[in-house]
CSV table of C-alpha atoms and ligand atoms in Angstrom, one decimal:
chain,number,residue,atom,x,y,z
A,1,MET,CA,-38.4,-8.1,-16.8
A,2,LEU,CA,-36.4,-7.3,-13.7
A,3,ILE,CA,-38.6,-5.6,-11.1
A,4,VAL,CA,-37.4,-3.9,-7.8
A,5,LYS,CA,-40.2,-3.7,-5.3
A,6,LYS,CA,-39.9,-1.9,-2.0
A,7,PHE,CA,-42.3,-2.3,0.9
A,8,GLY,CA,-42.4,0.1,3.8
A,9,GLY,CA,-42.9,-0.7,7.5
A,10,THR,CA,-46.7,-0.7,7.6
A,11,SER,CA,-46.8,-3.0,4.5
A,12,VAL,CA,-44.9,-5.7,6.5
A,13,GLY,CA,-46.3,-4.7,10.0
A,14,ASN,CA,-47.6,-8.2,10.9
A,15,ALA,CA,-47.7,-11.8,9.8
A,16,GLU,CA,-50.8,-11.3,7.6
A,17,ARG,CA,-49.2,-8.3,5.9
A,18,ILE,CA,-46.0,-10.2,5.3
A,19,PHE,CA,-48.0,-12.9,3.5
A,20,ASN,CA,-49.8,-10.2,1.6
A,21,VAL,CA,-46.5,-8.8,0.3
A,22,ALA,CA,-45.2,-12.3,-0.3
A,23,ARG,CA,-48.1,-13.1,-2.6
A,24,ARG,CA,-47.8,-9.8,-4.5
A,25,CYS,CA,-44.1,-10.6,-5.2
A,26,ILE,CA,-44.8,-14.2,-6.1
A,27,GLU,CA,-47.4,-13.0,-8.6
A,28,ASP,CA,-44.7,-11.1,-10.5
A,29,TYR,CA,-42.3,-14.0,-10.1
A,30,ASN,CA,-44.7,-16.5,-11.5
A,31,LYS,CA,-45.0,-14.4,-14.7
A,32,GLY,CA,-41.4,-15.1,-15.3
A,33,ASN,CA,-39.9,-11.9,-14.0
A,34,ASP,CA,-36.8,-11.5,-11.9
A,35,VAL,CA,-37.9,-10.0,-8.6
A,36,VAL,CA,-35.8,-8.1,-6.1
A,37,VAL,CA,-37.6,-6.9,-2.9
A,38,VAL,CA,-36.3,-4.3,-0.5
A,39,LEU,CA,-37.9,-4.2,2.9
A,40,SER,CA,-38.1,-1.8,5.8
A,41,ALA,CA,-38.3,-2.8,9.4
A,42,MET,CA,-41.7,-4.0,10.6
A,43,GLY,CA,-44.2,-1.2,11.6
A,44,LYS,CA,-42.6,1.2,14.0
A,45,TYR,CA,-39.8,-1.1,14.9
A,46,THR,CA,-37.0,1.4,14.1
A,47,ASP,CA,-38.6,3.9,16.6
A,48,GLU,CA,-38.8,1.1,19.2
A,49,LEU,CA,-35.1,0.5,18.7
A,50,ILE,CA,-34.4,4.2,19.3
A,51,ASP,CA,-36.5,4.0,22.6
A,52,LYS,CA,-34.6,0.9,23.7
A,53,ALA,CA,-31.3,2.6,23.0
A,54,LYS,CA,-32.3,5.8,25.0
A,55,GLU,CA,-33.3,3.6,28.0
A,56,ILE,CA,-29.6,2.7,28.2
A,57,ASN,CA,-27.9,5.9,27.0
A,58,GLU,CA,-29.7,9.2,26.0
A,59,LYS,CA,-26.8,10.0,23.6
A,60,PRO,CA,-25.9,6.6,22.1
A,61,PRO,CA,-22.8,6.4,19.9
A,62,LYS,CA,-23.9,6.6,16.3
A,63,ARG,CA,-21.9,3.5,15.3
A,64,GLU,CA,-23.8,1.5,17.8
A,65,MET,CA,-27.1,3.0,16.8
A,66,ASP,CA,-26.5,1.7,13.3
A,67,MET,CA,-25.5,-1.7,14.6
A,68,LEU,CA,-28.8,-1.8,16.4
A,69,PHE,CA,-30.9,-0.4,13.5
A,70,THR,CA,-29.8,-3.1,11.1
A,71,ILE,CA,-31.7,-5.7,13.2
A,72,GLY,CA,-35.0,-4.3,12.1
A,73,GLU,CA,-34.6,-4.7,8.3
A,74,GLN,CA,-32.8,-8.0,8.8
A,75,MET,CA,-35.8,-9.4,10.7
A,76,SER,CA,-38.1,-8.3,7.9
A,77,VAL,CA,-36.2,-10.0,5.1
A,78,ALA,CA,-35.7,-13.2,7.1
A,79,LEU,CA,-39.4,-13.5,7.9
A,80,MET,CA,-40.3,-12.7,4.3
A,81,ALA,CA,-38.1,-15.5,3.1
A,82,MET,CA,-39.8,-17.8,5.5
A,83,ALA,CA,-43.2,-16.7,4.3
A,84,MET,CA,-42.2,-17.4,0.7
A,85,ASP,CA,-40.8,-20.7,1.6
A,86,LYS,CA,-44.1,-21.6,3.2
A,87,LEU,CA,-45.8,-20.6,0.0
A,88,GLY,CA,-43.5,-22.9,-1.9
A,89,VAL,CA,-41.4,-20.3,-3.6
A,90,ARG,CA,-37.6,-20.1,-3.5
A,91,ALA,CA,-36.4,-16.9,-1.9
A,92,ILE,CA,-33.2,-15.7,-0.2
A,93,SER,CA,-32.7,-12.9,2.2
A,94,LEU,CA,-29.5,-10.8,2.0
A,95,ASN,CA,-28.2,-8.0,4.3
A,96,ALA,CA,-25.9,-5.1,3.3
A,97,PHE,CA,-22.8,-7.2,3.9
A,98,GLN,CA,-24.0,-10.1,1.8
A,99,VAL,CA,-24.9,-7.9,-1.2
A,100,ALA,CA,-22.6,-5.8,-0.6
A,101,MET,CA,-23.8,-2.3,-0.4
A,102,HIS,CA,-20.9,0.1,0.1
A,103,THR,CA,-21.5,3.5,1.6
A,104,THR,CA,-19.6,6.5,2.9
A,105,SER,CA,-18.4,6.2,6.4
A,106,GLN,CA,-20.8,8.5,8.2
A,107,TYR,CA,-22.9,6.6,10.7
A,108,GLY,CA,-26.6,7.4,10.7
A,109,ASN,CA,-26.5,9.4,7.5
A,110,ALA,CA,-24.3,7.5,5.1
A,111,ARG,CA,-24.6,7.7,1.3
A,112,LEU,CA,-24.5,4.7,-1.0
A,113,LYS,CA,-21.3,4.7,-3.1
A,114,ARG,CA,-21.4,1.4,-4.9
A,115,ILE,CA,-23.4,-1.8,-5.0
A,116,ASP,CA,-21.9,-5.2,-5.9
A,117,THR,CA,-24.5,-6.9,-8.1
A,118,GLU,CA,-22.9,-10.4,-8.6
A,119,ARG,CA,-24.5,-12.1,-5.7
A,120,ILE,CA,-28.0,-10.8,-6.5
A,121,ARG,CA,-27.5,-11.7,-10.2
A,122,HIS,CA,-26.4,-15.1,-9.2
A,123,GLU,CA,-29.4,-15.7,-7.0
A,124,LEU,CA,-31.8,-14.4,-9.7
A,125,GLU,CA,-30.3,-16.7,-12.3
A,126,ASP,CA,-31.0,-19.5,-9.8
A,127,ARG,CA,-34.6,-18.4,-10.0
A,128,LYS,CA,-34.9,-17.1,-6.5
A,129,ILE,CA,-36.7,-14.0,-5.3
A,130,VAL,CA,-34.0,-11.9,-3.7
A,131,LEU,CA,-34.9,-10.0,-0.5
A,132,VAL,CA,-32.6,-7.2,0.5
A,133,THR,CA,-32.5,-5.2,3.7
A,134,GLY,CA,-33.3,-1.5,3.1
A,135,PHE,CA,-31.8,1.4,4.9
A,136,GLN,CA,-28.4,-0.2,5.7
A,137,GLY,CA,-24.9,-0.3,4.1
A,138,ILE,CA,-21.4,-1.1,5.1
A,139,ASN,CA,-18.5,1.4,5.2
A,140,LYS,CA,-14.7,1.1,4.6
A,141,TYR,CA,-14.2,-0.1,8.2
A,142,ASP,CA,-16.6,-3.0,7.5
A,143,ASP,CA,-19.1,-1.5,9.9
A,144,TYR,CA,-22.8,-1.2,9.4
A,145,THR,CA,-24.1,2.2,8.4
A,146,THR,CA,-27.6,3.5,7.8
A,147,LEU,CA,-28.8,5.9,5.2
A,148,GLY,CA,-31.0,8.2,7.4
A,149,ARG,CA,-34.6,7.7,8.4
A,150,GLY,CA,-36.7,6.5,5.5
A,151,GLY,CA,-33.6,5.4,3.7
A,152,SER,CA,-35.1,2.1,2.4
A,153,ASP,CA,-36.5,4.0,-0.6
A,154,THR,CA,-33.0,5.0,-1.5
A,155,THR,CA,-31.8,1.4,-1.2
A,156,ALA,CA,-34.5,0.4,-3.7
A,157,VAL,CA,-33.7,3.1,-6.2
A,158,ALA,CA,-30.0,2.4,-6.0
A,159,LEU,CA,-30.6,-1.3,-6.6
A,160,ALA,CA,-32.9,-0.5,-9.5
A,161,ALA,CA,-30.2,1.7,-11.0
A,162,ALA,CA,-27.3,-0.8,-10.4
A,163,LEU,CA,-29.3,-3.7,-11.8
A,164,HIS,CA,-30.7,-1.7,-14.7
A,165,ALA,CA,-34.2,-2.8,-13.5
A,166,ASP,CA,-37.1,-2.4,-15.8
A,167,ALA,CA,-39.4,-1.1,-13.0
A,168,CYS,CA,-39.0,0.3,-9.5
A,169,GLU,CA,-42.1,0.2,-7.4
A,170,ILE,CA,-42.3,1.8,-4.0
A,171,TYR,CA,-45.2,0.3,-1.9
A,172,THR,CA,-46.6,2.2,1.0
A,173,ASP,CA,-49.8,2.5,3.0
A,174,VAL,CA,-51.3,5.3,0.9
A,175,ASP,CA,-52.4,5.2,-2.8
A,176,GLY,CA,-49.6,7.5,-4.0
A,177,VAL,CA,-48.4,11.0,-3.9
A,178,TYR,CA,-51.1,13.5,-2.8
A,179,THR,CA,-51.6,17.2,-3.3
A,180,ALA,CA,-51.3,17.4,0.5
A,181,ASP,CA,-51.1,14.9,3.4
A,182,PRO,CA,-54.5,13.3,3.2
A,183,ARG,CA,-54.5,12.9,7.0
A,184,LEU,CA,-54.4,16.6,7.4
A,185,VAL,CA,-56.3,17.8,4.3
A,186,LYS,CA,-59.5,15.9,3.7
A,187,ASN,CA,-59.9,17.0,0.1
A,188,ALA,CA,-56.4,16.2,-0.9
A,189,LYS,CA,-56.2,14.5,-4.3
A,190,LYS,CA,-53.9,11.7,-5.6
A,191,LEU,CA,-51.6,12.8,-8.4
A,192,ASP,CA,-51.3,10.5,-11.4
A,193,GLU,CA,-47.8,11.8,-12.3
A,194,ILE,CA,-45.2,14.1,-10.9
A,195,THR,CA,-41.8,15.2,-12.0
A,196,TYR,CA,-38.6,14.3,-10.2
A,197,ASP,CA,-38.0,18.0,-9.4
A,198,GLU,CA,-41.4,18.5,-7.8
A,199,MET,CA,-41.2,15.2,-6.0
A,200,LEU,CA,-37.7,16.1,-4.7
A,201,ASP,CA,-39.0,19.3,-3.2
A,202,LEU,CA,-42.1,17.7,-1.8
A,203,ALA,CA,-40.0,14.9,-0.3
A,204,THR,CA,-37.5,17.3,1.2
A,205,LEU,CA,-40.2,19.5,2.5
A,206,GLY,CA,-42.0,16.9,4.5
A,207,ALA,CA,-44.6,15.3,2.3
A,208,GLY,CA,-43.9,12.0,4.0
A,209,VAL,CA,-43.7,9.8,1.0
A,210,LEU,CA,-40.3,8.9,-0.5
A,211,HIS,CA,-36.9,9.6,1.0
A,212,ASN,CA,-35.6,12.7,-0.7
A,213,ARG,CA,-32.3,11.1,-1.7
A,214,SER,CA,-34.2,8.3,-3.4
A,215,VAL,CA,-35.7,10.9,-5.7
A,216,GLU,CA,-32.4,12.6,-6.3
A,217,MET,CA,-30.9,9.3,-7.3
A,218,ALA,CA,-33.9,8.3,-9.4
A,219,LYS,CA,-33.5,11.6,-11.4
A,220,LYS,CA,-29.7,11.1,-11.7
A,221,TYR,CA,-30.0,7.6,-13.1
A,222,GLY,CA,-33.3,8.0,-14.9
A,223,VAL,CA,-35.1,5.4,-12.8
A,224,GLN,CA,-38.9,5.8,-13.3
A,225,LEU,CA,-40.7,5.2,-10.0
A,226,VAL,CA,-44.2,4.2,-9.1
A,227,VAL,CA,-45.5,5.0,-5.6
A,228,ARG,CA,-48.5,2.8,-4.8
A,229,SER,CA,-50.4,1.1,-2.0
A,230,SER,CA,-49.5,-2.5,-0.9
A,231,LEU,CA,-53.1,-2.8,0.4
A,232,ASN,CA,-55.0,-2.4,-2.9
A,233,ASN,CA,-54.4,-2.5,-6.7
A,234,ASN,CA,-54.9,1.2,-7.4
A,235,GLU,CA,-52.7,2.7,-10.0
A,236,GLY,CA,-50.4,4.9,-7.8
A,237,THR,CA,-48.3,7.9,-8.8
A,238,VAL,CA,-45.6,7.8,-11.5
A,239,VAL,CA,-42.5,9.9,-10.7
A,240,LYS,CA,-40.5,10.8,-13.9
A,241,GLU,CA,-38.7,13.5,-15.8
A,242,ASP,CA,-41.7,15.0,-17.7
A,243,VAL,CA,-45.3,14.7,-17.1
A,244,ASN,CA,-48.0,14.7,-19.8
A,245,VAL,CA,-51.0,15.8,-17.9
A,246,GLU,CA,-52.0,19.4,-18.2
A,247,ARG,CA,-50.1,21.3,-15.6
A,248,MET,CA,-51.8,22.4,-12.5
A,249,LEU,CA,-50.6,25.6,-11.0
A,250,ILE,CA,-49.1,23.7,-8.1
A,251,SER,CA,-48.7,20.0,-7.5
A,252,GLY,CA,-48.7,19.9,-3.8
A,253,VAL,CA,-48.6,21.6,-0.4
A,254,ALA,CA,-46.2,20.2,2.2
A,255,LEU,CA,-45.9,20.8,5.9
A,256,ASP,CA,-42.8,20.1,7.9
A,257,ARG,CA,-43.3,20.4,11.7
A,258,GLU,CA,-39.9,19.1,12.3
A,259,ALA,CA,-38.3,22.5,11.5
A,260,ASP,CA,-36.7,24.6,14.2
A,261,ARG,CA,-35.5,28.2,13.9
A,262,ILE,CA,-32.2,29.5,15.2
A,263,SER,CA,-31.7,33.3,15.3
A,264,VAL,CA,-28.2,34.8,15.7
A,265,ILE,CA,-28.6,38.4,16.7
A,266,GLY,CA,-26.1,41.3,16.5
A,267,LEU,CA,-23.4,39.9,14.1
A,268,LYS,CA,-20.9,42.4,12.8
A,269,ASP,CA,-22.1,43.8,9.4
A,270,GLU,CA,-19.0,43.0,7.5
A,271,PRO,CA,-17.9,40.5,4.7
A,272,GLY,CA,-17.5,36.9,5.7
A,273,MET,CA,-19.9,36.7,8.6
A,274,ALA,CA,-22.4,34.4,6.9
A,275,PHE,CA,-19.5,32.2,5.7
A,276,LYS,CA,-18.0,31.9,9.1
A,277,LEU,CA,-21.4,31.1,10.7
A,278,PHE,CA,-22.5,28.5,8.2
A,279,ASP,CA,-19.0,27.0,7.9
A,280,VAL,CA,-19.3,26.0,11.6
A,281,LEU,CA,-22.5,24.2,10.8
A,282,ALA,CA,-21.2,22.6,7.6
A,283,LYS,CA,-18.2,21.1,9.5
A,284,LYS,CA,-20.7,19.4,11.7
A,285,HIS,CA,-22.8,18.1,8.7
A,286,ILE,CA,-25.8,20.2,9.8
A,287,ASN,CA,-28.2,20.9,7.0
A,288,VAL,CA,-29.5,24.5,7.0
A,289,ASP,CA,-32.6,25.4,5.2
A,290,VAL,CA,-34.5,28.7,5.0
A,291,ILE,CA,-32.1,31.5,5.6
A,292,LEU,CA,-33.0,35.1,6.4
A,293,GLN,CA,-30.5,37.9,6.9
A,294,SER,CA,-31.6,41.3,8.0
A,295,ILE,CA,-30.4,44.5,6.5
A,296,GLY,CA,-27.4,45.8,8.4
A,297,ARG,CA,-28.2,48.6,10.9
A,298,HIS,CA,-25.8,50.3,13.3
A,299,ASN,CA,-23.1,48.0,11.9
A,300,THR,CA,-24.8,44.9,13.0
A,301,LYS,CA,-27.1,42.3,11.4
A,302,ASP,CA,-29.1,39.3,12.3
A,303,ILE,CA,-29.2,35.9,10.6
A,304,SER,CA,-32.0,33.4,11.1
A,305,PHE,CA,-32.3,30.0,9.6
A,306,THR,CA,-34.1,26.7,10.0
A,307,VAL,CA,-32.6,23.3,10.8
A,308,ALA,CA,-34.2,19.9,11.4
A,309,ASP,CA,-35.2,19.5,15.0
A,310,THR,CA,-32.9,16.4,15.3
A,311,GLN,CA,-30.0,18.7,14.6
A,312,ALA,CA,-31.1,21.9,16.4
A,313,ASP,CA,-29.5,21.3,19.7
A,314,GLU,CA,-26.2,20.3,18.1
A,315,ALA,CA,-26.3,23.4,15.9
A,316,LEU,CA,-27.0,25.7,18.8
A,317,LYS,CA,-24.1,24.2,20.8
A,318,ALA,CA,-21.7,24.5,17.9
A,319,LEU,CA,-22.6,28.2,17.5
A,320,GLN,CA,-22.3,28.9,21.2
A,321,ALA,CA,-18.9,27.2,21.3
A,322,ASN,CA,-17.8,29.7,18.6
A,323,LYS,CA,-19.4,32.7,20.2
A,324,ALA,CA,-16.0,34.5,20.6
A,325,ARG,CA,-15.0,34.0,17.0
A,326,LEU,CA,-18.4,34.8,15.5
A,327,ASN,CA,-18.8,37.7,17.9
A,328,TYR,CA,-22.6,37.9,18.0
A,329,GLN,CA,-24.6,39.4,20.8
A,330,ASP,CA,-27.3,36.8,21.3
A,331,ILE,CA,-28.6,33.5,20.0
A,332,SER,CA,-32.0,31.8,20.3
A,333,LEU,CA,-33.7,28.6,19.3
A,334,LYS,CA,-37.4,28.5,18.6
A,335,LYS,CA,-38.9,25.0,18.3
A,336,ASP,CA,-42.6,25.7,17.8
A,337,VAL,CA,-42.3,26.7,14.2
A,338,ALA,CA,-43.4,24.8,11.0
A,339,LYS,CA,-42.5,25.1,7.4
A,340,LEU,CA,-45.2,25.2,4.8
A,341,SER,CA,-44.4,24.9,1.2
A,342,ILE,CA,-46.1,24.9,-2.2
A,343,VAL,CA,-44.4,23.1,-5.0
A,344,GLY,CA,-45.2,23.1,-8.7
A,345,ALA,CA,-43.4,23.3,-12.1
A,346,GLY,CA,-46.5,25.3,-13.2
A,347,MET,CA,-45.2,28.2,-11.1
A,348,MET,CA,-42.4,29.0,-13.6
A,349,SER,CA,-44.8,30.3,-16.2
A,350,ASN,CA,-47.5,31.8,-13.8
A,351,PRO,CA,-46.8,35.0,-11.9
A,352,GLY,CA,-48.8,35.6,-8.8
A,353,VAL,CA,-48.5,32.2,-7.3
A,354,ALA,CA,-46.6,33.4,-4.2
A,355,ALA,CA,-49.1,36.3,-3.8
A,356,LYS,CA,-52.0,33.8,-3.9
A,357,MET,CA,-50.4,31.7,-1.1
A,358,PHE,CA,-49.7,34.8,1.0
A,359,GLU,CA,-53.3,36.0,0.5
A,360,SER,CA,-54.7,32.7,1.6
A,361,LEU,CA,-52.6,32.7,4.8
A,362,TYR,CA,-53.6,36.3,5.5
A,363,ASN,CA,-57.3,35.4,5.1
A,364,ALA,CA,-56.7,32.5,7.6
A,365,GLY,CA,-55.0,34.9,10.1
A,366,VAL,CA,-51.7,33.1,9.8
A,367,ASN,CA,-48.5,35.2,10.4
A,368,ILE,CA,-45.5,34.5,8.2
A,369,ASN,CA,-42.1,34.5,9.9
A,370,MET,CA,-39.8,33.8,7.0
A,371,ILE,CA,-40.1,33.3,3.3
A,372,SER,CA,-37.9,31.5,0.8
A,373,THR,CA,-38.5,30.6,-2.9
A,374,SER,CA,-37.0,28.7,-5.8
A,375,GLU,CA,-38.2,28.4,-9.4
A,376,ILE,CA,-40.8,25.8,-8.5
A,377,ARG,CA,-41.3,26.3,-4.7
A,378,VAL,CA,-42.4,28.9,-2.1
A,379,THR,CA,-41.8,28.1,1.5
A,380,VAL,CA,-43.0,30.1,4.5
A,381,LEU,CA,-42.1,29.6,8.2
A,382,ILE,CA,-45.2,29.8,10.5
A,383,ASN,CA,-46.0,29.2,14.1
A,384,GLU,CA,-46.6,25.5,14.6
A,385,ALA,CA,-49.9,26.1,16.2
A,386,ASP,CA,-51.2,27.5,12.9
A,387,SER,CA,-50.1,24.4,10.9
A,388,GLU,CA,-53.4,22.8,10.2
A,389,LYS,CA,-55.4,25.8,9.3
A,390,ALA,CA,-52.6,27.1,7.2
A,391,ILE,CA,-52.2,23.9,5.1
A,392,GLN,CA,-55.9,23.7,4.6
A,393,ALA,CA,-56.2,27.3,3.6
A,394,VAL,CA,-53.4,27.2,1.1
A,395,HIS,CA,-54.6,23.9,-0.3
A,396,ASP,CA,-58.1,25.3,-0.8
A,397,ALA,CA,-56.8,28.4,-2.5
A,398,PHE,CA,-55.1,26.4,-5.2
A,399,MET,CA,-57.1,23.2,-5.5
A,400,ALA,CA,-60.6,24.5,-5.1
A,401,GLU,CA,-61.2,25.4,-8.8
A,402,ASP,CA,-60.3,22.1,-10.4
B,1,LIG,N1,-36.7,1.5,9.0
B,1,LIG,C1,-36.1,2.7,8.7
B,1,LIG,C2,-36.9,3.9,9.2
B,1,LIG,O1,-37.9,3.7,9.9
B,1,LIG,C3,-35.9,2.9,7.2
B,1,LIG,C4,-37.1,2.9,6.3
B,1,LIG,O2,-38.2,2.6,6.8
B,1,LIG,O3,-37.0,3.3,5.2
B,1,LIG,O4,-36.5,5.0,9.0
B,2,LIG,MG1,-40.7,5.7,4.2
């Protein structure tokens, strides 16, 4: 079997943890498997690198940020190779150049395009454990790129797809995917299985486990994933196309505090306004999420939408720069909002799911700012201060019975 295993920052946070991971990998290797291991930077090292950069320049060039970021993952794979050597097993560390992992050119948010597999295959044939840096790639200028925060998951899935791996295991510091963040909701339950689509929504909406692009890629290439803890031997959660278990009404509740709301007031109520507005943002690669447009009155309308807080200032600036062309009256940015979502394929066949969510929020005294829905998801925008009571109330409403 060829197994791709990915370990997150907390799983390799110190020397003891590194040896723990090394032993787990060696166990598989000793059974005769080919083992490819993707690692994140140790602990909060990536955050520390951001702090270091900001000490020097509060708006560091993105190219140089990526150059800096790649140190973190490189440190992890090198130390892991040393740990395995110490344990008497042949291992080799490879960075994005050595593999090579080709990405689009966008620094800080690149997408994997192609992975050369010869080097990895060669090392596996030589009976080595292959340790690959997560999160990073190289672009057509031979520069380092990174895949966006949490991108090591995507590296692992992409490698699993490219190598036609028999298993792709994502190790983290929790036991799997939960019905809600167990740090926020005490009675959250671990799911045994979840579909790609549900996982994609949960990942995108801030569930904290799995990079959303890794799920997108897993679905596209049919890579079955297991999310499990590196600190115990519990079963974990399987992410796949169809689930066998009897469907719950919803699979999870996700909270995203990193959402900000921008409101553009007094746009002309005429065709093309929404296009012009969102085109400005698209050209800057700014992702827009929940969108609300008011009904036109007195020939004007308002459009509000959410963006990730990391892009909010850039979005605001871009729209202000285009004020003359967009011809709106006012614009505002509200940062203390949060996005709360319920996700579940069971919604499709059960009317009343949204009403149940709204009722539970009403009972908890939580006001709803915006609403958006899809076939398997309902998202509301709330005041950030209400986050904790809101997620608990909604979770209780759906999970209490079973
Ligand atoms: N080290 C990177 C981050 O903290 C990538 C990852 O952990 O997946 O975002
Ligand atoms: Mg992660």
